[in-house]
């Protein structure tokens, strides 16, 4: 089996955000993360492209993403004081959407920093 | 973070001959920090690498990082603010109360030596972790350390930098500052952003039971927050976006599985010194990205009537 490699990949496990990792993968899972530390290696090797979880859950039951998006929008729109929180393990592009969502809702916006 | 005297890790790597870690354990939490930036690297200004650098660790217990330190100062738990204030006084040659020094658990002559080293180094850098910023005194501790770093610039070059934890938490600060003017603890409930940690910060909001819905992304408060906050999340409709079904997902009304950032989702993440870096995902996830789902929820909200009445005098921005 030949593995594909990605040079200078970026690790987002801790705040160091090392961008010199060489990843060896077979499109389903990462087999080797060269230069990564023990935490980064665990981070890369423990995520796979397999479908481990349902696409979405509503009240604990499996649902489609479309249904879950509609339900989320309805719940957030109904609320008087909705909260948008977290944003650590995600991209800046998603974070920008979160700010726009909180603005649209007239809600609260906060990150891990304030814990 | 207004007024923070800081620099990039590249400058630390090339120039810093005096490093202080305060309330952090990089050996176990940021394992490559020593080798990539603060201790082992050789440079034009530090040709002998580790031998040209001095490292001080300040913490309440002797962690694995203490082995890498030249000087380890064991501060009494909860006395960080007092110790920083004493150091600020000593830097200015002002008298300090011996009883107050004894209270911190560190001897006066050790502090005198530390102050002498701080003033006489060429480029000093203090890294502070959650052992400082999340214990008694909280943000006032961070403010005291940042002020100490700023004041040391009367004698030499000195900077400070927080040791940020989870991946892109720095990015969240930067994006919120860019979009709203504030880094966290924000409300839009008057139609424009307002900032007040304690009033609008999540733990306080949840413990008081202020909010009546929660949207959680890239975090698992169900595993990390105090129980009264978790109880409130279970009481109200909670929506979770995460690559895994988390503790929070289990008490939520809605969970949507998303692609893990940097592994199967592309985008940008900020390093702790606020340098943005592109992600290079190796895998193709069967799940959508956070960005796509948040945008779709926002668009679905936007099709419904806007929450603020159209003739409201508080309306400050043109709404679609």
mmCIF file of N, CA and C in Angstrom, chain B residues 10-139:
data_model
loop_
_atom_site.group_PDB
_atom_site.id
_atom_site.type_symbol
_atom_site.label_atom_id
_atom_site.label_comp_id
_atom_site.label_asym_id
_atom_site.label_seq_id
_atom_site.Cartn_x
_atom_site.Cartn_y
_atom_site.Cartn_z
ATOM 1 N N UNK B 10 8.831 34.051 16.182
ATOM 2 C CA UNK B 10 10.062 34.155 15.397
ATOM 3 C C UNK B 10 11.080 35.046 16.078
ATOM 4 N N UNK B 11 10.609 36.157 16.661
ATOM 5 C CA UNK B 11 11.510 37.052 17.383
ATOM 6 C C UNK B 11 12.037 36.396 18.651
ATOM 7 N N UNK B 12 11.146 35.651 19.337
ATOM 8 C CA UNK B 12 11.567 34.928 20.541
ATOM 9 C C UNK B 12 12.670 33.943 20.180
ATOM 10 N N UNK B 13 12.452 33.205 19.104
ATOM 11 C CA UNK B 13 13.408 32.194 18.656
ATOM 12 C C UNK B 13 14.776 32.816 18.358
ATOM 13 N N UNK B 14 14.767 33.977 17.726
ATOM 14 C CA UNK B 14 16.029 34.573 17.286
ATOM 15 C C UNK B 14 16.702 35.468 18.325
ATOM 16 N N UNK B 15 15.908 36.035 19.251
ATOM 17 C CA UNK B 15 16.478 37.083 20.108
ATOM 18 C C UNK B 15 16.351 36.869 21.609
ATOM 19 N N UNK B 16 15.337 36.117 22.064
ATOM 20 C CA UNK B 16 15.049 36.113 23.505
ATOM 21 C C UNK B 16 16.103 35.330 24.286
ATOM 22 N N UNK B 17 16.853 36.042 25.153
ATOM 23 C CA UNK B 17 17.863 35.378 25.978
ATOM 24 C C UNK B 17 17.363 35.178 27.406
ATOM 25 N N UNK B 18 16.139 35.643 27.686
ATOM 26 C CA UNK B 18 15.571 35.445 29.020
ATOM 27 C C UNK B 18 14.085 35.095 28.873
ATOM 28 N N UNK B 19 13.719 33.878 29.296
ATOM 29 C CA UNK B 19 12.361 33.365 29.098
ATOM 30 C C UNK B 19 11.742 33.068 30.454
ATOM 31 N N UNK B 20 10.536 33.541 30.666
ATOM 32 C CA UNK B 20 9.794 33.188 31.878
ATOM 33 C C UNK B 20 8.499 32.492 31.450
ATOM 34 N N UNK B 21 8.253 31.311 32.023
ATOM 35 C CA UNK B 21 6.938 30.684 31.884
ATOM 36 C C UNK B 21 6.227 30.822 33.224
ATOM 37 N N UNK B 22 5.037 31.391 33.205
ATOM 38 C CA UNK B 22 4.323 31.645 34.465
ATOM 39 C C UNK B 22 2.971 30.917 34.412
ATOM 40 N N UNK B 23 2.796 29.942 35.312
ATOM 41 C CA UNK B 23 1.507 29.234 35.383
ATOM 42 C C UNK B 23 1.199 28.426 34.140
ATOM 43 N N UNK B 24 2.236 27.844 33.556
ATOM 44 C CA UNK B 24 2.030 26.989 32.387
ATOM 45 C C UNK B 24 2.968 25.798 32.448
ATOM 46 N N UNK B 25 2.643 24.764 31.699
ATOM 47 C CA UNK B 25 3.449 23.544 31.689
ATOM 48 C C UNK B 25 3.724 23.137 30.242
ATOM 49 N N UNK B 26 4.583 23.919 29.551
ATOM 50 C CA UNK B 26 4.790 23.648 28.129
ATOM 51 C C UNK B 26 5.324 22.249 27.834
ATOM 52 N N UNK B 27 6.116 21.666 28.756
ATOM 53 C CA UNK B 27 6.682 20.330 28.491
ATOM 54 C C UNK B 27 5.585 19.317 28.200
ATOM 55 N N UNK B 28 4.425 19.490 28.829
ATOM 56 C CA UNK B 28 3.344 18.537 28.621
ATOM 57 C C UNK B 28 2.192 19.087 27.770
ATOM 58 N N UNK B 29 2.013 20.415 27.767
ATOM 59 C CA UNK B 29 0.851 20.984 27.060
ATOM 60 C C UNK B 29 1.211 21.582 25.698
ATOM 61 N N UNK B 30 2.430 22.061 25.539
ATOM 62 C CA UNK B 30 2.894 22.607 24.256
ATOM 63 C C UNK B 30 4.278 22.007 23.989
ATOM 64 N N UNK B 31 4.344 20.684 23.681
ATOM 65 C CA UNK B 31 5.628 19.967 23.739
ATOM 66 C C UNK B 31 6.721 20.515 22.821
ATOM 67 N N UNK B 32 6.375 21.215 21.738
ATOM 68 C CA UNK B 32 7.430 21.676 20.832
ATOM 69 C C UNK B 32 7.810 23.139 21.064
ATOM 70 N N UNK B 33 7.229 23.754 22.102
ATOM 71 C CA UNK B 33 7.497 25.168 22.345
ATOM 72 C C UNK B 33 8.968 25.408 22.661
ATOM 73 N N UNK B 34 9.556 24.550 23.512
ATOM 74 C CA UNK B 34 10.976 24.679 23.874
ATOM 75 C C UNK B 34 11.873 24.520 22.652
ATOM 76 N N UNK B 35 11.625 23.451 21.893
ATOM 77 C CA UNK B 35 12.565 23.124 20.815
ATOM 78 C C UNK B 35 12.411 24.041 19.615
ATOM 79 N N UNK B 36 11.178 24.479 19.328
ATOM 80 C CA UNK B 36 10.987 25.297 18.128
ATOM 81 C C UNK B 36 11.258 26.777 18.353
ATOM 82 N N UNK B 37 10.984 27.266 19.592
ATOM 83 C CA UNK B 37 11.009 28.719 19.777
ATOM 84 C C UNK B 37 11.856 29.241 20.929
ATOM 85 N N UNK B 38 11.726 28.622 22.120
ATOM 86 C CA UNK B 38 12.219 29.357 23.285
ATOM 87 C C UNK B 38 13.578 28.914 23.820
ATOM 88 N N UNK B 39 13.939 27.642 23.694
ATOM 89 C CA UNK B 39 15.151 27.199 24.369
ATOM 90 C C UNK B 39 16.243 26.692 23.427
ATOM 91 N N UNK B 40 15.919 25.756 22.555
ATOM 92 C CA UNK B 40 16.938 24.992 21.857
ATOM 93 C C UNK B 40 17.489 25.658 20.590
ATOM 94 N N UNK B 41 16.724 26.571 20.003
ATOM 95 C CA UNK B 41 17.132 27.127 18.702
ATOM 96 C C UNK B 41 18.375 28.022 18.827
ATOM 97 N N UNK B 42 19.260 27.861 17.844
ATOM 98 C CA UNK B 42 20.413 28.761 17.741
ATOM 99 C C UNK B 42 20.079 29.857 16.727
ATOM 100 N N UNK B 43 20.677 31.020 16.902
ATOM 101 C CA UNK B 43 20.414 32.097 15.950
ATOM 102 C C UNK B 43 21.629 33.008 15.879
ATOM 103 N N UNK B 44 21.577 34.005 15.009
ATOM 104 C CA UNK B 44 22.665 34.975 14.856
ATOM 105 C C UNK B 44 22.972 35.667 16.192
ATOM 106 N N UNK B 45 21.907 35.957 16.992
ATOM 107 C CA UNK B 45 22.110 36.667 18.252
ATOM 108 C C UNK B 45 22.313 35.723 19.431
ATOM 109 N N UNK B 46 21.939 34.466 19.240
ATOM 110 C CA UNK B 46 22.100 33.464 20.300
ATOM 111 C C UNK B 46 22.800 32.251 19.692
ATOM 112 N N UNK B 47 24.105 32.403 19.322
ATOM 113 C CA UNK B 47 24.781 31.360 18.550
ATOM 114 C C UNK B 47 24.931 30.040 19.312
ATOM 115 N N UNK B 48 24.911 30.092 20.664
ATOM 116 C CA UNK B 48 25.091 28.853 21.420
ATOM 117 C C UNK B 48 23.761 28.243 21.862
ATOM 118 N N UNK B 49 22.670 28.775 21.357
ATOM 119 C CA UNK B 49 21.356 28.194 21.618
ATOM 120 C C UNK B 49 21.008 28.187 23.090
ATOM 121 N N UNK B 50 20.776 26.997 23.627
ATOM 122 C CA UNK B 50 20.333 26.855 25.022
ATOM 123 C C UNK B 50 21.280 27.531 26.001
ATOM 124 N N UNK B 51 22.594 27.478 25.724
ATOM 125 C CA UNK B 51 23.589 28.045 26.650
ATOM 126 C C UNK B 51 23.475 29.568 26.734
ATOM 127 N N UNK B 52 22.922 30.193 25.673
ATOM 128 C CA UNK B 52 22.779 31.651 25.665
ATOM 129 C C UNK B 52 21.456 32.109 26.279
ATOM 130 N N UNK B 53 20.661 31.157 26.686
ATOM 131 C CA UNK B 53 19.335 31.536 27.200
ATOM 132 C C UNK B 53 19.182 31.122 28.656
ATOM 133 N N UNK B 54 18.380 31.897 29.397
ATOM 134 C CA UNK B 54 18.024 31.555 30.771
ATOM 135 C C UNK B 54 16.512 31.349 30.821
ATOM 136 N N UNK B 55 16.098 30.262 31.469
ATOM 137 C CA UNK B 55 14.663 30.013 31.559
ATOM 138 C C UNK B 55 14.225 29.916 33.012
ATOM 139 N N UNK B 56 13.165 30.678 33.335
ATOM 140 C CA UNK B 56 12.602 30.681 34.684
ATOM 141 C C UNK B 56 11.181 30.124 34.602
ATOM 142 N N UNK B 57 10.837 29.241 35.522
ATOM 143 C CA UNK B 57 9.472 28.719 35.585
ATOM 144 C C UNK B 57 8.844 29.144 36.907
ATOM 145 N N UNK B 58 7.681 29.761 36.824
ATOM 146 C CA UNK B 58 6.933 30.126 38.030
ATOM 147 C C UNK B 58 5.654 29.309 38.039
ATOM 148 N N UNK B 59 5.458 28.509 39.081
ATOM 149 C CA UNK B 59 4.248 27.682 39.141
ATOM 150 C C UNK B 59 3.999 27.284 40.585
ATOM 151 N N UNK B 60 2.829 26.734 40.834
ATOM 152 C CA UNK B 60 2.505 26.350 42.207
ATOM 153 C C UNK B 60 3.052 24.962 42.542
ATOM 154 N N UNK B 61 3.412 24.171 41.521
ATOM 155 C CA UNK B 61 4.007 22.861 41.804
ATOM 156 C C UNK B 61 5.083 22.552 40.763
ATOM 157 N N UNK B 62 5.942 21.596 41.095
ATOM 158 C CA UNK B 62 7.069 21.282 40.226
ATOM 159 C C UNK B 62 6.588 20.347 39.119
ATOM 160 N N UNK B 63 6.251 20.911 37.966
ATOM 161 C CA UNK B 63 5.780 20.103 36.843
ATOM 162 C C UNK B 63 6.967 19.590 36.042
ATOM 163 N N UNK B 64 6.694 18.826 34.989
ATOM 164 C CA UNK B 64 7.769 18.311 34.133
ATOM 165 C C UNK B 64 8.584 19.440 33.499
ATOM 166 N N UNK B 65 7.953 20.610 33.316
ATOM 167 C CA UNK B 65 8.661 21.743 32.719
ATOM 168 C C UNK B 65 9.802 22.226 33.616
ATOM 169 N N UNK B 66 9.717 21.955 34.934
ATOM 170 C CA UNK B 66 10.754 22.416 35.862
ATOM 171 C C UNK B 66 12.116 21.822 35.512
ATOM 172 N N UNK B 67 12.129 20.608 34.948
ATOM 173 C CA UNK B 67 13.394 19.955 34.557
ATOM 174 C C UNK B 67 14.133 20.779 33.507
ATOM 175 N N UNK B 68 13.395 21.495 32.660
ATOM 176 C CA UNK B 68 14.012 22.269 31.593
ATOM 177 C C UNK B 68 14.430 23.661 32.066
ATOM 178 N N UNK B 69 13.992 24.041 33.279
ATOM 179 C CA UNK B 69 14.212 25.411 33.741
ATOM 180 C C UNK B 69 15.568 25.561 34.430
ATOM 181 N N UNK B 70 16.163 26.782 34.311
ATOM 182 C CA UNK B 70 17.364 27.105 35.076
ATOM 183 C C UNK B 70 16.985 27.480 36.501
ATOM 184 N N UNK B 71 15.847 28.175 36.623
ATOM 185 C CA UNK B 71 15.379 28.615 37.936
ATOM 186 C C UNK B 71 13.906 28.243 38.056
ATOM 187 N N UNK B 72 13.548 27.586 39.165
ATOM 188 C CA UNK B 72 12.135 27.269 39.393
ATOM 189 C C UNK B 72 11.656 27.996 40.641
ATOM 190 N N UNK B 73 10.621 28.789 40.506
ATOM 191 C CA UNK B 73 10.056 29.509 41.641
ATOM 192 C C UNK B 73 8.690 28.927 41.971
ATOM 193 N N UNK B 74 8.568 28.367 43.166
ATOM 194 C CA UNK B 74 7.296 27.778 43.556
ATOM 195 C C UNK B 74 6.485 28.799 44.347
ATOM 196 N N UNK B 75 5.523 29.398 43.659
ATOM 197 C CA UNK B 75 4.695 30.435 44.279
ATOM 198 C C UNK B 75 3.560 29.763 45.048
ATOM 199 N N UNK B 76 3.191 30.362 46.193
ATOM 200 C CA UNK B 76 2.077 29.804 46.965
ATOM 201 C C UNK B 76 0.781 29.989 46.152
ATOM 202 N N UNK B 77 -0.084 28.947 46.079
ATOM 203 C CA UNK B 77 -1.304 29.053 45.267
ATOM 204 C C UNK B 77 -2.127 30.289 45.630
ATOM 205 N N UNK B 78 -2.534 31.020 44.614
ATOM 206 C CA UNK B 78 -3.375 32.196 44.826
ATOM 207 C C UNK B 78 -2.595 33.464 45.108
ATOM 208 N N UNK B 79 -1.252 33.400 45.071
ATOM 209 C CA UNK B 79 -0.435 34.575 45.396
ATOM 210 C C UNK B 79 0.225 35.199 44.173
ATOM 211 N N UNK B 80 -0.218 34.820 42.970
ATOM 212 C CA UNK B 80 0.429 35.330 41.753
ATOM 213 C C UNK B 80 0.331 36.847 41.645
ATOM 214 N N UNK B 81 -0.857 37.379 41.917
ATOM 215 C CA UNK B 81 -1.031 38.829 41.772
ATOM 216 C C UNK B 81 -0.113 39.577 42.731
ATOM 217 N N UNK B 82 -0.038 39.068 43.990
ATOM 218 C CA UNK B 82 0.826 39.695 44.989
ATOM 219 C C UNK B 82 2.285 39.633 44.543
ATOM 220 N N UNK B 83 2.708 38.470 44.033
ATOM 221 C CA UNK B 83 4.099 38.307 43.597
ATOM 222 C C UNK B 83 4.407 39.257 42.433
ATOM 223 N N UNK B 84 3.493 39.368 41.476
ATOM 224 C CA UNK B 84 3.710 40.274 40.343
ATOM 225 C C UNK B 84 3.787 41.724 40.819
ATOM 226 N N UNK B 85 2.946 42.074 41.782
ATOM 227 C CA UNK B 85 2.955 43.445 42.303
ATOM 228 C C UNK B 85 4.268 43.738 43.024
ATOM 229 N N UNK B 86 4.765 42.739 43.788
ATOM 230 C CA UNK B 86 6.055 42.902 44.475
ATOM 231 C C UNK B 86 7.177 43.088 43.449
ATOM 232 N N UNK B 87 7.146 42.274 42.389
ATOM 233 C CA UNK B 87 8.176 42.401 41.347
ATOM 234 C C UNK B 87 8.109 43.787 40.692
ATOM 235 N N UNK B 88 6.894 44.271 40.444
ATOM 236 C CA UNK B 88 6.760 45.607 39.836
ATOM 237 C C UNK B 88 7.378 46.673 40.739
ATOM 238 N N UNK B 89 7.169 46.534 42.051
ATOM 239 C CA UNK B 89 7.752 47.493 42.990
ATOM 240 C C UNK B 89 9.279 47.384 42.996
ATOM 241 N N UNK B 90 9.779 46.127 43.013
ATOM 242 C CA UNK B 90 11.235 45.925 43.076
ATOM 243 C C UNK B 90 11.928 46.410 41.813
ATOM 244 N N UNK B 91 11.269 46.280 40.678
ATOM 245 C CA UNK B 91 11.836 46.758 39.418
ATOM 246 C C UNK B 91 12.086 48.272 39.501
ATOM 247 N N UNK B 92 11.184 48.977 40.226
ATOM 248 C CA UNK B 92 11.340 50.436 40.382
ATOM 249 C C UNK B 92 12.150 50.811 41.619
ATOM 250 N N UNK B 93 12.780 49.831 42.271
ATOM 251 C CA UNK B 93 13.549 50.070 43.495
ATOM 252 C C UNK B 93 12.704 50.649 44.609
ATOM 253 N N UNK B 94 11.449 50.307 44.657
ATOM 254 C CA UNK B 94 10.598 50.766 45.751
ATOM 255 C C UNK B 94 10.630 49.726 46.880
ATOM 256 N N UNK B 95 10.462 50.179 48.132
ATOM 257 C CA UNK B 95 10.531 49.228 49.256
ATOM 258 C C UNK B 95 9.329 48.280 49.248
ATOM 259 N N UNK B 96 9.570 47.027 49.653
ATOM 260 C CA UNK B 96 8.478 46.068 49.755
ATOM 261 C C UNK B 96 8.407 45.510 51.173
ATOM 262 N N UNK B 97 7.220 45.163 51.602
ATOM 263 C CA UNK B 97 6.970 44.634 52.940
ATOM 264 C C UNK B 97 7.476 43.196 53.030
ATOM 265 N N UNK B 98 8.439 42.918 53.941
ATOM 266 C CA UNK B 98 8.981 41.547 54.044
ATOM 267 C C UNK B 98 7.896 40.505 54.332
ATOM 268 N N UNK B 99 6.869 40.886 55.104
ATOM 269 C CA UNK B 99 5.775 39.947 55.392
ATOM 270 C C UNK B 99 5.033 39.587 54.111
ATOM 271 N N UNK B 100 4.842 40.590 53.241
ATOM 272 C CA UNK B 100 4.147 40.348 51.971
ATOM 273 C C UNK B 100 4.973 39.423 51.085
ATOM 274 N N UNK B 101 6.314 39.609 51.116
ATOM 275 C CA UNK B 101 7.190 38.735 50.328
ATOM 276 C C UNK B 101 7.104 37.309 50.861
ATOM 277 N N UNK B 102 7.158 37.151 52.198
ATOM 278 C CA UNK B 102 7.096 35.818 52.826
ATOM 279 C C UNK B 102 5.797 35.113 52.449
ATOM 280 N N UNK B 103 4.731 35.887 52.336
ATOM 281 C CA UNK B 103 3.405 35.347 51.998
ATOM 282 C C UNK B 103 3.390 34.635 50.643
ATOM 283 N N UNK B 104 4.234 35.076 49.697
ATOM 284 C CA UNK B 104 4.239 34.490 48.355
ATOM 285 C C UNK B 104 4.953 33.140 48.322
ATOM 286 N N UNK B 105 5.718 32.827 49.383
ATOM 287 C CA UNK B 105 6.432 31.550 49.430
ATOM 288 C C UNK B 105 7.801 31.597 48.780
ATOM 289 N N UNK B 106 8.238 32.767 48.342
ATOM 290 C CA UNK B 106 9.555 32.888 47.684
ATOM 291 C C UNK B 106 10.417 33.887 48.459
ATOM 292 N N UNK B 107 11.695 33.540 48.636
ATOM 293 C CA UNK B 107 12.592 34.364 49.445
ATOM 294 C C UNK B 107 12.940 35.672 48.726
ATOM 295 N N UNK B 108 13.208 36.722 49.547
ATOM 296 C CA UNK B 108 13.484 38.048 48.985
ATOM 297 C C UNK B 108 14.706 38.039 48.085
ATOM 298 N N UNK B 109 15.777 37.339 48.506
ATOM 299 C CA UNK B 109 17.005 37.381 47.688
ATOM 300 C C UNK B 109 16.814 36.656 46.349
ATOM 301 N N UNK B 110 15.922 35.675 46.311
ATOM 302 C CA UNK B 110 15.609 35.007 45.041
ATOM 303 C C UNK B 110 14.912 35.997 44.094
ATOM 304 N N UNK B 111 14.004 36.779 44.661
ATOM 305 C CA UNK B 111 13.309 37.779 43.845
ATOM 306 C C UNK B 111 14.266 38.881 43.386
ATOM 307 N N UNK B 112 15.195 39.254 44.282
ATOM 308 C CA UNK B 112 16.191 40.281 43.936
ATOM 309 C C UNK B 112 17.033 39.815 42.740
ATOM 310 N N UNK B 113 17.429 38.537 42.796
ATOM 311 C CA UNK B 113 18.197 37.948 41.692
ATOM 312 C C UNK B 113 17.362 37.930 40.407
ATOM 313 N N UNK B 114 16.083 37.587 40.524
ATOM 314 C CA UNK B 114 15.198 37.540 39.351
ATOM 315 C C UNK B 114 15.070 38.921 38.718
ATOM 316 N N UNK B 115 14.874 39.936 39.551
ATOM 317 C CA UNK B 115 14.710 41.302 39.043
ATOM 318 C C UNK B 115 15.999 41.766 38.354
ATOM 319 N N UNK B 116 17.147 41.418 38.959
ATOM 320 C CA UNK B 116 18.437 41.800 38.353
ATOM 321 C C UNK B 116 18.574 41.153 36.972
ATOM 322 N N UNK B 117 18.205 39.871 36.889
ATOM 323 C CA UNK B 117 18.290 39.161 35.601
ATOM 324 C C UNK B 117 17.321 39.758 34.572
ATOM 325 N N UNK B 118 16.119 40.090 35.036
ATOM 326 C CA UNK B 118 15.115 40.661 34.124
ATOM 327 C C UNK B 118 15.609 41.980 33.527
ATOM 328 N N UNK B 119 16.196 42.829 34.403
ATOM 329 C CA UNK B 119 16.622 44.156 33.935
ATOM 330 C C UNK B 119 17.857 44.087 33.047
ATOM 331 N N UNK B 120 18.695 43.042 33.271
ATOM 332 C CA UNK B 120 19.977 43.026 32.566
ATOM 333 C C UNK B 120 19.970 42.148 31.310
ATOM 334 N N UNK B 121 18.846 41.459 31.029
ATOM 335 C CA UNK B 121 18.835 40.643 29.809
ATOM 336 C C UNK B 121 18.715 41.556 28.587
ATOM 337 N N UNK B 122 18.941 40.977 27.413
ATOM 338 C CA UNK B 122 18.852 41.778 26.195
ATOM 339 C C UNK B 122 17.443 41.779 25.613
ATOM 340 N N UNK B 123 16.768 40.638 25.738
ATOM 341 C CA UNK B 123 15.417 40.493 25.192
ATOM 342 C C UNK B 123 14.696 39.475 26.072
ATOM 343 N N UNK B 124 13.758 39.948 26.878
ATOM 344 C CA UNK B 124 13.035 39.056 27.779
ATOM 345 C C UNK B 124 11.636 38.778 27.266
ATOM 346 N N UNK B 125 11.141 37.583 27.561
ATOM 347 C CA UNK B 125 9.773 37.251 27.161
ATOM 348 C C UNK B 125 9.112 36.446 28.275
ATOM 349 N N UNK B 126 7.920 36.884 28.674
ATOM 350 C CA UNK B 126 7.148 36.135 29.670
ATOM 351 C C UNK B 126 5.960 35.472 28.984
ATOM 352 N N UNK B 127 5.879 34.154 29.118
ATOM 353 C CA UNK B 127 4.719 33.402 28.622
ATOM 354 C C UNK B 127 3.848 33.058 29.827
ATOM 355 N N UNK B 128 2.553 33.348 29.724
ATOM 356 C CA UNK B 128 1.698 33.004 30.868
ATOM 357 C C UNK B 128 0.567 32.078 30.458
ATOM 358 N N UNK B 129 0.308 31.108 31.349
ATOM 359 C CA UNK B 129 -0.703 30.093 31.056
ATOM 360 C C UNK B 129 -1.918 30.232 31.946
ATOM 361 N N UNK B 130 -2.757 29.198 31.901
ATOM 362 C CA UNK B 130 -4.018 29.251 32.627
ATOM 363 C C UNK B 130 -3.807 29.164 34.134
ATOM 364 N N UNK B 131 -2.611 28.692 34.564
ATOM 365 C CA UNK B 131 -2.297 28.698 35.987
ATOM 366 C C UNK B 131 -2.260 30.109 36.544
ATOM 367 N N UNK B 132 -2.050 31.089 35.662
ATOM 368 C CA UNK B 132 -2.094 32.494 36.079
ATOM 369 C C UNK B 132 -3.467 33.092 35.787
ATOM 370 N N UNK B 133 -3.946 32.888 34.552
ATOM 371 C CA UNK B 133 -5.120 33.648 34.096
ATOM 372 C C UNK B 133 -6.451 33.046 34.535
ATOM 373 N N UNK B 134 -6.438 31.804 35.030
ATOM 374 C CA UNK B 134 -7.706 31.182 35.421
ATOM 375 C C UNK B 134 -7.782 30.887 36.916
ATOM 376 N N UNK B 135 -6.817 31.391 37.695
ATOM 377 C CA UNK B 135 -6.856 31.168 39.142
ATOM 378 C C UNK B 135 -7.218 32.484 39.834
ATOM 379 N N UNK B 136 -7.200 32.474 41.179
ATOM 380 C CA UNK B 136 -7.622 33.655 41.943
ATOM 381 C C UNK B 136 -7.003 34.939 41.365
ATOM 382 N N UNK B 137 -7.847 35.891 41.047
ATOM 383 C CA UNK B 137 -7.380 37.126 40.440
ATOM 384 C C UNK B 137 -7.669 37.183 38.960
ATOM 385 N N UNK B 138 -7.707 36.004 38.315
ATOM 386 C CA UNK B 138 -8.075 35.867 36.899
ATOM 387 C C UNK B 138 -7.465 36.943 35.998
ATOM 388 N N UNK B 139 -8.312 37.729 35.295
ATOM 389 C CA UNK B 139 -7.758 38.662 34.306
ATOM 390 C C UNK B 139 -6.913 39.755 34.956
#
